Amino acid sequence: MRYLGIEYAMRRPPELDAGFIPFHAWAEAFLEGAAHPFSVAIEREDAQISVFRSFLRGDDHAEANARYLERFVKFLLWAVGGFRVYLAGCERYARAICDAYTQTGARAFDVGFMRTVYERPVEVIVADPARFPAARESTRAIGGHLEGCRIGFDAGGSDRKVSAVIDGAVVYSEEVEWAPKTARDPRYQFDGIVAAFRSAAAHMPRVDAIGVSSAGVFIGNSPMVSSLFLSVPEAFREDVKTIYDRAAREIGENVPIVVANDGDVTALAGSLSLGEGAVMGVAMGTSEAAGYVTPEGHVLGWFNELAFAPVDLNEQAARDEWSGDIGVGCKYFSQEAVAKLAPAAGIAPDERGNAETLKRVQKLAAQGDPGALAIFRTIGAYLGHTIPLYARFYPLRHLLVLGRVASGAGGEAIVSECRRVLDEAYPALANAVRVTLPDEGTRRVGQSIAAASLPRR
């Protein structure tokens, strides 16, 4: 196969998406002929800096250079998160990145998102290679505290899950559908959170701690950006930032609460269930939530917002309605992926939305419908071709697949096809990384249970 003058190989392509160009497979071929060093550093809170090195080809591959570097920087920004990007090497291409990352450039969404999270301007700087920033990273321990009576809450975009946990044993779990992404008044989300807390509290003699897994990016317990509050006007920003702390006070004035990104809690759930680190969790729900636990059982402090990181270079790929970009993870590992692929499988999407489309496709898959199963196999192929990309930046021993999309026969088809792709296309990685589909109960409420372990008493 050939893209932008670069020949690349892809075994076992996704059966319902012939145009798919895996970023990793193409990048590997591109880098075989690349010899011009290029460096990227990303600075985030507490003066932490992540540094990455790569290479570009000669100017006879100008279009391929520009495409590779733009997607490389985009991936790093959403993996790491930050407000300042340093670029060094091949100034011509670095300047193009600077032009894209402005309030009116091609990556205006990314700039606005990072500005909202860090509440400061975003800068992209062409740096002197001799004075390039040094890496400064730190990790931190997360979760693993299960003593006492705890509430674990998982706030998804189409359903919320809560568990009551006593000394590590789950005594109650429930899952309730809700629609936070369309609610303009944050009272809707607040009432739903409190109702879930109270439901779990009713099954325990007391509440010692509350842990929350929630979509979004957090500073402390404050959602700085979250799809759960997508329709809430800016005037309610302070109400949103305090929503979890206020909800905890409804249960008890001094009950400790810890809120973590759902991706990190996904990885924590995997690490707890497997008893070891080097785990990436990918939750396929309303969107893609990803997280990572190091071999030491710590989190990196990175964004891990891989829903917005590129995985497909096809320039005709489906566009994400929120970010405006194409080929990013949320269109491949979520309910959106199921809805996107349904027409190609001969299944009409449900006009009520992606959640209802997923239910329809899952029901058909359970009945052995070939089109429905092809949808899940296609998602599995996407994952198989994307794990090598993730493994470039996250040392992996396990990848745990969670979320509503992974329920039932569909989840089995996803993991089975993913393993076939790894075996045939990336055999070395297939031997190094175990792709795991937990049991049904863990798959559906695993994040809320892991969330319960977040706070110390």
Coordinates of C-alpha atoms in Angstrom, one line a residue:
M1 CA 0.0 0.0 0.0
R2 CA 1.1 3.5 -0.7
Y3 CA 0.3 6.9 1.0
L4 CA 2.1 10.2 0.4
G5 CA 4.8 8.4 -1.5
I6 CA 5.5 6.0 1.3
E7 CA 5.1 2.3 0.8
Y8 CA 3.7 0.5 3.9
A9 CA 2.3 -2.9 4.7
M10 CA -0.9 -3.8 6.5
R11 CA -2.1 -7.3 7.1
R12 CA -5.7 -8.2 8.0
P13 CA -7.3 -4.8 7.3
P14 CA -10.7 -3.9 9.0
E15 CA -13.4 -5.7 6.9
L16 CA -15.9 -2.8 6.9
D17 CA -13.3 0.0 6.4
A18 CA -11.1 -0.5 3.4
G19 CA -9.8 3.1 3.6
F20 CA -8.2 2.7 7.0
I21 CA -4.5 3.7 7.1
P22 CA -3.1 2.8 10.5
F23 CA -0.9 5.6 11.8
H24 CA 1.6 3.2 13.3
A25 CA 2.1 1.0 10.2
W26 CA 2.6 4.0 8.0
A27 CA 4.8 5.8 10.5
E28 CA 7.1 2.8 10.8
A29 CA 7.6 2.8 7.0
F30 CA 8.1 6.6 7.0
L31 CA 10.8 6.4 9.7
E32 CA 12.8 3.7 7.9
G33 CA 14.0 6.4 5.5
A34 CA 14.1 9.3 8.0
A35 CA 17.4 10.7 9.1
H36 CA 16.8 14.4 10.1
P37 CA 16.4 14.6 13.9
F38 CA 13.3 16.4 15.3
S39 CA 12.5 16.9 19.0
V40 CA 9.2 17.7 20.8
A41 CA 8.8 18.8 24.4
I42 CA 5.5 19.4 26.2
E43 CA 5.3 21.3 29.4
R44 CA 2.4 20.9 31.8
E45 CA 1.5 21.8 35.4
D46 CA 4.3 21.9 38.2
A47 CA 7.0 22.5 35.5
Q48 CA 6.8 18.9 34.3
I49 CA 8.2 18.3 30.8
S50 CA 8.0 15.3 28.6
V51 CA 10.5 15.0 25.7
F52 CA 10.2 12.9 22.6
R53 CA 12.7 12.4 19.8
S54 CA 11.9 11.4 16.2
F55 CA 13.1 12.0 12.6
L56 CA 12.0 13.5 9.3
R57 CA 12.9 12.7 5.7
G58 CA 14.5 15.0 3.2
D59 CA 12.5 17.8 1.5
D60 CA 11.8 15.5 -1.4
H61 CA 9.1 14.0 0.9
A62 CA 7.8 17.4 2.1
E63 CA 4.1 16.3 2.1
A64 CA 4.9 13.1 4.1
N65 CA 7.1 15.1 6.5
A66 CA 4.3 17.6 7.2
R67 CA 1.7 14.9 7.7
Y68 CA 3.9 12.8 10.0
L69 CA 5.0 15.7 12.2
E70 CA 1.5 17.2 12.5
R71 CA 0.0 13.9 13.5
F72 CA 2.9 13.1 15.8
V73 CA 2.6 16.4 17.7
K74 CA -1.2 16.0 17.9
F75 CA -0.8 12.5 19.4
L76 CA 1.7 13.6 21.9
L77 CA -0.3 16.7 23.0
W78 CA -3.4 14.6 23.8
A79 CA -1.4 11.8 25.4
V80 CA 0.6 14.1 27.7
G81 CA -1.4 17.3 27.9
G82 CA 0.2 20.7 28.4
F83 CA 0.2 24.4 27.7
R84 CA 3.6 24.9 26.1
V85 CA 5.1 22.9 23.2
Y86 CA 8.8 23.2 22.2
L87 CA 9.9 22.1 18.7
A88 CA 13.5 21.8 17.4
G89 CA 14.9 20.6 14.1
C90 CA 13.7 21.3 10.5
E91 CA 12.4 24.8 11.2
R92 CA 10.2 24.8 8.0
Y93 CA 8.0 22.1 9.4
A94 CA 8.1 23.5 12.9
R95 CA 6.7 26.8 11.7
A96 CA 3.8 25.0 10.1
I97 CA 2.9 23.5 13.5
C98 CA 3.1 26.9 15.1
D99 CA 0.6 28.3 12.5
A100 CA -1.8 25.4 13.1
Y101 CA -1.8 25.8 16.9
T102 CA -3.4 29.2 17.1
Q103 CA -7.0 30.4 18.0
T104 CA -7.7 30.6 14.2
G105 CA -5.5 27.7 13.0
A106 CA -6.4 24.2 12.1
R107 CA -5.8 23.0 15.7
A108 CA -7.9 25.8 17.3
F109 CA -10.0 23.3 19.2
D110 CA -6.8 21.8 20.8
V111 CA -5.6 25.3 21.7
G112 CA -8.9 26.2 23.3
F113 CA -9.2 22.9 25.2
M114 CA -5.7 23.2 26.7
R115 CA -6.3 26.8 27.6
T116 CA -9.5 25.9 29.4
V117 CA -7.8 23.1 31.3
Y118 CA -4.7 25.1 32.4
E119 CA -6.4 28.5 32.5
R120 CA -3.5 30.1 30.7
P121 CA -2.5 30.7 27.0
V122 CA -1.1 27.9 24.9
E123 CA 2.3 28.5 23.3
V124 CA 4.2 26.6 20.5
I125 CA 7.8 27.6 20.4
V126 CA 10.5 26.9 17.8
A127 CA 13.5 26.2 20.1
D128 CA 17.2 26.2 19.7
P129 CA 18.3 22.5 19.7
A130 CA 21.3 23.4 21.9
R131 CA 19.0 24.8 24.6
F132 CA 16.2 22.3 24.3
P133 CA 14.4 21.6 27.6
A134 CA 15.3 18.6 29.6
A135 CA 12.7 16.1 30.6
R136 CA 11.2 16.4 34.1
E137 CA 8.7 13.7 34.9
S138 CA 7.1 12.4 38.0
T139 CA 4.6 9.6 38.7
R140 CA 2.2 9.0 41.6
A141 CA 0.5 6.1 43.3
I142 CA -3.2 5.8 42.8
G143 CA -6.0 3.9 44.5
G144 CA -5.8 0.5 46.1
H145 CA -7.5 1.5 49.4
L146 CA -10.5 -0.7 50.1
E147 CA -10.9 -0.8 53.8
G148 CA -14.2 0.5 55.3
C149 CA -17.5 1.5 53.7
R150 CA -16.9 3.1 50.4
I151 CA -18.9 4.5 47.4
G152 CA -17.5 4.0 43.9
F153 CA -19.1 6.1 41.2
D154 CA -18.5 6.0 37.4
A155 CA -20.0 8.9 35.5
G156 CA -20.4 8.0 31.9
G157 CA -21.9 10.0 29.1
S158 CA -25.0 7.7 28.6
D159 CA -25.1 5.8 31.9
R160 CA -23.9 6.2 35.5
K161 CA -22.8 3.3 37.6
V162 CA -22.3 3.1 41.3
S163 CA -21.1 0.5 43.8
A164 CA -21.2 0.1 47.5
V165 CA -18.0 -1.6 48.7
I166 CA -17.4 -2.8 52.3
D167 CA -13.8 -3.9 53.0
G168 CA -13.2 -4.7 49.4
A169 CA -16.4 -6.7 48.8
V170 CA -19.1 -5.3 46.6
V171 CA -22.4 -5.4 48.4
Y172 CA -24.5 -3.4 45.8
S173 CA -24.1 -2.1 42.2
E174 CA -26.5 -0.4 39.9
E175 CA -26.4 1.1 36.4
V176 CA -28.8 3.9 35.4
E177 CA -29.2 5.6 32.1
W178 CA -28.9 9.4 32.0
A179 CA -28.2 12.2 29.4
P180 CA -25.8 14.7 31.0
K181 CA -24.3 15.8 27.6
T182 CA -27.5 17.6 26.6
A183 CA -28.4 19.1 30.0
R184 CA -27.9 22.9 30.2
D185 CA -28.6 23.2 33.9
P186 CA -25.9 21.5 36.0
R187 CA -28.5 20.8 38.6
Y188 CA -29.4 17.8 36.4
Q189 CA -25.9 16.3 36.7
F190 CA -25.7 17.3 40.4
D191 CA -29.0 15.6 41.2
G192 CA -28.0 12.4 39.3
I193 CA -24.7 12.2 41.2
V194 CA -26.3 12.7 44.6
A195 CA -29.0 10.1 43.7
A196 CA -26.3 7.6 42.9
F197 CA -24.3 8.3 46.1
R198 CA -27.5 8.0 48.2
S199 CA -28.4 4.7 46.4
A200 CA -25.1 3.1 47.4
A201 CA -25.1 4.7 50.9
A202 CA -28.4 3.0 51.6
H203 CA -26.7 -0.4 51.4
M204 CA -24.0 0.4 54.0
P205 CA -24.0 1.3 57.7
R206 CA -22.0 4.4 57.0
V207 CA -19.9 6.0 54.3
D208 CA -16.2 6.4 55.0
A209 CA -15.0 7.6 51.5
I210 CA -16.2 8.3 48.0
G211 CA -14.2 7.7 44.8
V212 CA -15.3 9.0 41.4
S213 CA -14.4 8.0 37.9
S214 CA -15.5 10.7 35.6
A215 CA -15.1 11.7 32.0
G216 CA -13.0 14.8 31.6
V217 CA -9.8 16.5 32.7
F218 CA -9.4 17.3 36.3
I219 CA -7.3 19.6 38.6
G220 CA -7.9 18.2 42.0
N221 CA -11.6 17.2 42.1
S222 CA -12.6 20.0 39.6
P223 CA -13.7 19.1 36.1
M224 CA -11.8 21.6 34.0
V225 CA -13.2 20.2 30.7
S226 CA -15.7 17.4 30.5
S227 CA -18.2 16.1 27.9
L228 CA -20.6 15.5 30.7
F229 CA -21.2 19.2 30.9
L230 CA -21.0 19.8 27.1
S231 CA -24.2 21.9 27.0
V232 CA -23.7 23.8 30.3
P233 CA -23.2 27.5 29.7
E234 CA -19.9 29.1 30.8
A235 CA -21.8 31.1 33.4
F236 CA -22.1 27.9 35.4
R237 CA -18.4 27.1 35.3
E238 CA -17.8 27.5 39.0
D239 CA -20.8 25.2 39.7
V240 CA -19.3 22.6 37.5
K241 CA -15.9 22.9 39.1
T242 CA -17.3 22.2 42.6
I243 CA -20.0 19.7 41.6
Y244 CA -18.4 16.6 43.1
D245 CA -17.2 18.2 46.3
R246 CA -20.7 19.6 46.8
A247 CA -22.3 16.2 46.1
A248 CA -20.1 14.6 48.7
R249 CA -21.3 17.0 51.3
E250 CA -24.8 15.8 50.7
I251 CA -23.7 12.5 52.1
G252 CA -21.6 13.8 55.0
E253 CA -19.8 17.0 55.8
N254 CA -16.4 15.3 56.3
V255 CA -16.6 12.4 53.9
P256 CA -13.4 12.4 51.8
I257 CA -13.8 12.3 48.1
V258 CA -11.3 11.8 45.3
V259 CA -12.2 12.3 41.6
A260 CA -10.0 10.8 38.8
N261 CA -10.2 10.7 35.0
D262 CA -12.1 7.6 33.9
G263 CA -9.2 6.5 31.8
D264 CA -6.9 6.4 34.8
V265 CA -9.5 4.5 36.7
T266 CA -9.9 2.1 33.8
A267 CA -6.2 1.3 34.0
L268 CA -6.4 1.0 37.8
A269 CA -9.3 -1.5 37.4
G270 CA -7.1 -3.5 35.1
S271 CA -4.1 -3.4 37.4
L272 CA -6.1 -4.4 40.5
S273 CA -7.7 -7.3 38.6
L274 CA -4.4 -8.6 37.2
G275 CA -2.3 -7.9 40.2
E276 CA 0.5 -6.1 38.2
G277 CA 1.3 -2.9 36.4
A278 CA 2.2 -1.9 32.8
V279 CA -1.5 -1.9 32.1
M280 CA -3.4 0.2 29.7
G281 CA -7.2 0.3 30.1
V282 CA -9.4 1.2 27.1
A283 CA -13.0 1.8 28.0
M284 CA -15.3 1.9 24.9
G285 CA -18.4 3.8 25.9
T286 CA -19.9 7.1 24.8
S287 CA -16.3 8.0 23.8
E288 CA -12.9 6.4 24.2
A289 CA -11.4 6.6 27.7
A290 CA -7.9 5.4 28.1
G291 CA -5.5 5.3 31.0
Y292 CA -2.2 3.7 32.0
V293 CA -0.6 2.3 35.1
T294 CA 3.2 1.9 35.1
P295 CA 5.1 -1.3 35.9
E296 CA 5.4 0.1 39.4
G297 CA 1.7 0.6 39.7
H298 CA 1.8 4.4 39.4
V299 CA 0.1 6.8 37.0
L300 CA 2.2 9.2 34.8
G301 CA 0.2 12.3 35.4
W302 CA -0.4 12.5 31.6
F303 CA -3.7 13.4 30.0
N304 CA -4.2 10.1 28.3
E305 CA -7.1 11.7 26.4
L306 CA -6.6 9.3 23.4
A307 CA -10.1 9.9 22.2
F308 CA -8.6 12.9 20.4
A309 CA -5.3 11.3 19.4
P310 CA -5.0 10.2 15.8
V311 CA -5.1 6.6 14.8
D312 CA -6.1 6.7 11.1
L313 CA -4.4 8.8 8.4
N314 CA -7.2 8.3 5.8
E315 CA -8.1 11.9 4.8
Q316 CA -11.7 10.8 4.2
A317 CA -12.1 9.4 7.7
A318 CA -15.1 10.3 9.8
R319 CA -14.9 13.6 11.5
D320 CA -15.3 14.0 15.2
E321 CA -18.1 16.5 15.8
W322 CA -16.6 18.1 18.9
S323 CA -12.9 18.5 18.0
G324 CA -13.5 18.9 14.3
D325 CA -10.6 16.5 13.5
I326 CA -10.7 13.3 11.5
G327 CA -9.2 9.9 12.2
V328 CA -9.1 10.3 16.0
G329 CA -9.7 7.6 18.6
C330 CA -13.3 8.4 19.6
K331 CA -14.5 7.4 16.1
Y332 CA -12.9 4.0 16.4
F333 CA -13.3 2.8 20.0
S334 CA -16.7 3.9 21.2
Q335 CA -20.5 3.9 20.5
E336 CA -19.6 6.4 17.7
A337 CA -17.6 3.7 16.0
V338 CA -20.6 1.3 16.1
A339 CA -22.9 4.0 14.6
K340 CA -20.3 4.9 12.0
L341 CA -19.9 1.3 10.8
A342 CA -23.6 0.3 11.0
P343 CA -24.5 1.4 7.4
A344 CA -21.6 -0.5 5.9
A345 CA -22.9 -3.6 7.8
G346 CA -26.4 -3.1 6.3
I347 CA -27.9 -1.9 9.7
A348 CA -29.7 1.4 9.9
P349 CA -28.6 3.6 12.8
D350 CA -31.3 4.3 15.3
E351 CA -32.5 7.9 14.9
R352 CA -32.7 8.2 18.7
G353 CA -28.9 8.3 18.9
N354 CA -25.7 6.2 19.3
A355 CA -26.7 4.5 22.6
E356 CA -29.8 3.1 21.0
T357 CA -27.9 2.1 17.8
L358 CA -25.4 0.2 20.1
K359 CA -28.3 -1.6 21.8
R360 CA -29.7 -2.6 18.4
V361 CA -26.4 -3.9 17.1
Q362 CA -25.6 -5.8 20.3
K363 CA -29.0 -7.5 20.2
L364 CA -28.3 -8.6 16.6
A365 CA -24.8 -9.7 17.5
A366 CA -26.2 -11.9 20.3
Q367 CA -28.4 -13.5 17.7
G368 CA -25.4 -14.2 15.4
D369 CA -26.2 -11.5 12.8
P370 CA -23.2 -11.4 10.4
G371 CA -23.4 -7.7 9.9
A372 CA -23.4 -6.9 13.6
L373 CA -20.5 -9.2 14.3
A374 CA -18.6 -7.6 11.4
I375 CA -19.0 -4.2 13.1
F376 CA -17.3 -5.5 16.3
R377 CA -14.6 -7.4 14.3
T378 CA -13.8 -4.1 12.5
I379 CA -13.4 -2.4 15.9
G380 CA -11.2 -5.2 16.9
A381 CA -9.0 -4.7 13.8
Y382 CA -8.8 -1.0 14.6
L383 CA -7.6 -1.9 18.1
G384 CA -5.1 -4.5 16.8
H385 CA -3.5 -1.9 14.5
T386 CA -3.5 0.8 17.1
I387 CA -2.0 -1.1 20.1
P388 CA 1.5 -0.8 18.4
L389 CA 1.0 2.9 18.3
Y390 CA 0.1 3.1 22.0
A391 CA 3.0 0.8 22.8
R392 CA 5.5 3.3 21.3
F393 CA 4.7 5.7 24.3
Y394 CA 3.4 3.4 27.0
P395 CA 5.3 0.2 27.9
L396 CA 2.7 -2.5 27.9
R397 CA 2.2 -6.0 29.3
H398 CA -1.6 -5.9 29.4
L399 CA -4.4 -4.1 27.6
L400 CA -7.8 -4.3 29.3
V401 CA -10.9 -3.7 27.2
L402 CA -13.9 -2.3 29.2
G403 CA -17.0 -0.3 28.6
R404 CA -20.5 -0.8 27.2
V405 CA -19.3 -1.5 23.7
A406 CA -17.3 -4.4 25.0
S407 CA -20.4 -6.1 26.5
G408 CA -21.7 -9.4 25.3
A409 CA -20.9 -11.1 22.0
G410 CA -19.5 -7.9 20.6
G411 CA -16.8 -7.7 23.2
E412 CA -15.7 -11.2 22.4
A413 CA -15.6 -10.4 18.7
I414 CA -13.5 -7.2 19.4
V415 CA -10.9 -9.0 21.4
S416 CA -10.7 -12.1 19.2
E417 CA -10.1 -10.0 16.0
C418 CA -7.7 -7.8 17.8
R419 CA -5.6 -10.8 18.8
R420 CA -5.7 -12.1 15.2
V421 CA -4.4 -8.8 13.9
L422 CA -1.6 -8.8 16.5
D423 CA -0.6 -12.4 15.7
E424 CA -0.5 -11.8 11.9
A425 CA 0.7 -8.2 11.6
Y426 CA 2.7 -7.6 14.8
P427 CA 3.9 -11.0 16.2
A428 CA 6.6 -9.7 18.5
L429 CA 4.0 -7.4 20.2
A430 CA 1.5 -10.2 20.3
N431 CA 3.9 -12.2 22.4
A432 CA 4.6 -9.2 24.7
V433 CA 1.1 -7.8 25.3
R434 CA -1.9 -9.7 26.6
V435 CA -5.3 -8.3 25.5
T436 CA -7.9 -9.1 28.2
L437 CA -11.6 -9.0 28.2
P438 CA -12.8 -9.1 31.8
D439 CA -15.9 -11.0 33.0
E440 CA -19.2 -9.3 32.3
G441 CA -19.7 -7.9 35.7
T442 CA -16.3 -6.3 35.8
R443 CA -16.7 -5.0 32.3
R444 CA -19.9 -3.1 33.1
V445 CA -19.2 -1.8 36.6
G446 CA -15.4 -2.3 37.0
Q447 CA -14.6 1.3 36.9
S448 CA -17.0 2.2 39.7
I449 CA -15.5 -0.5 41.9
A450 CA -12.0 0.6 41.2
A451 CA -13.1 4.2 41.9
A452 CA -14.1 3.2 45.4
S453 CA -10.4 2.5 46.2
L454 CA -9.2 6.0 45.3
P455 CA -9.5 7.9 48.6
R456 CA -7.6 7.2 51.8
R457 CA -9.8 7.1 54.8

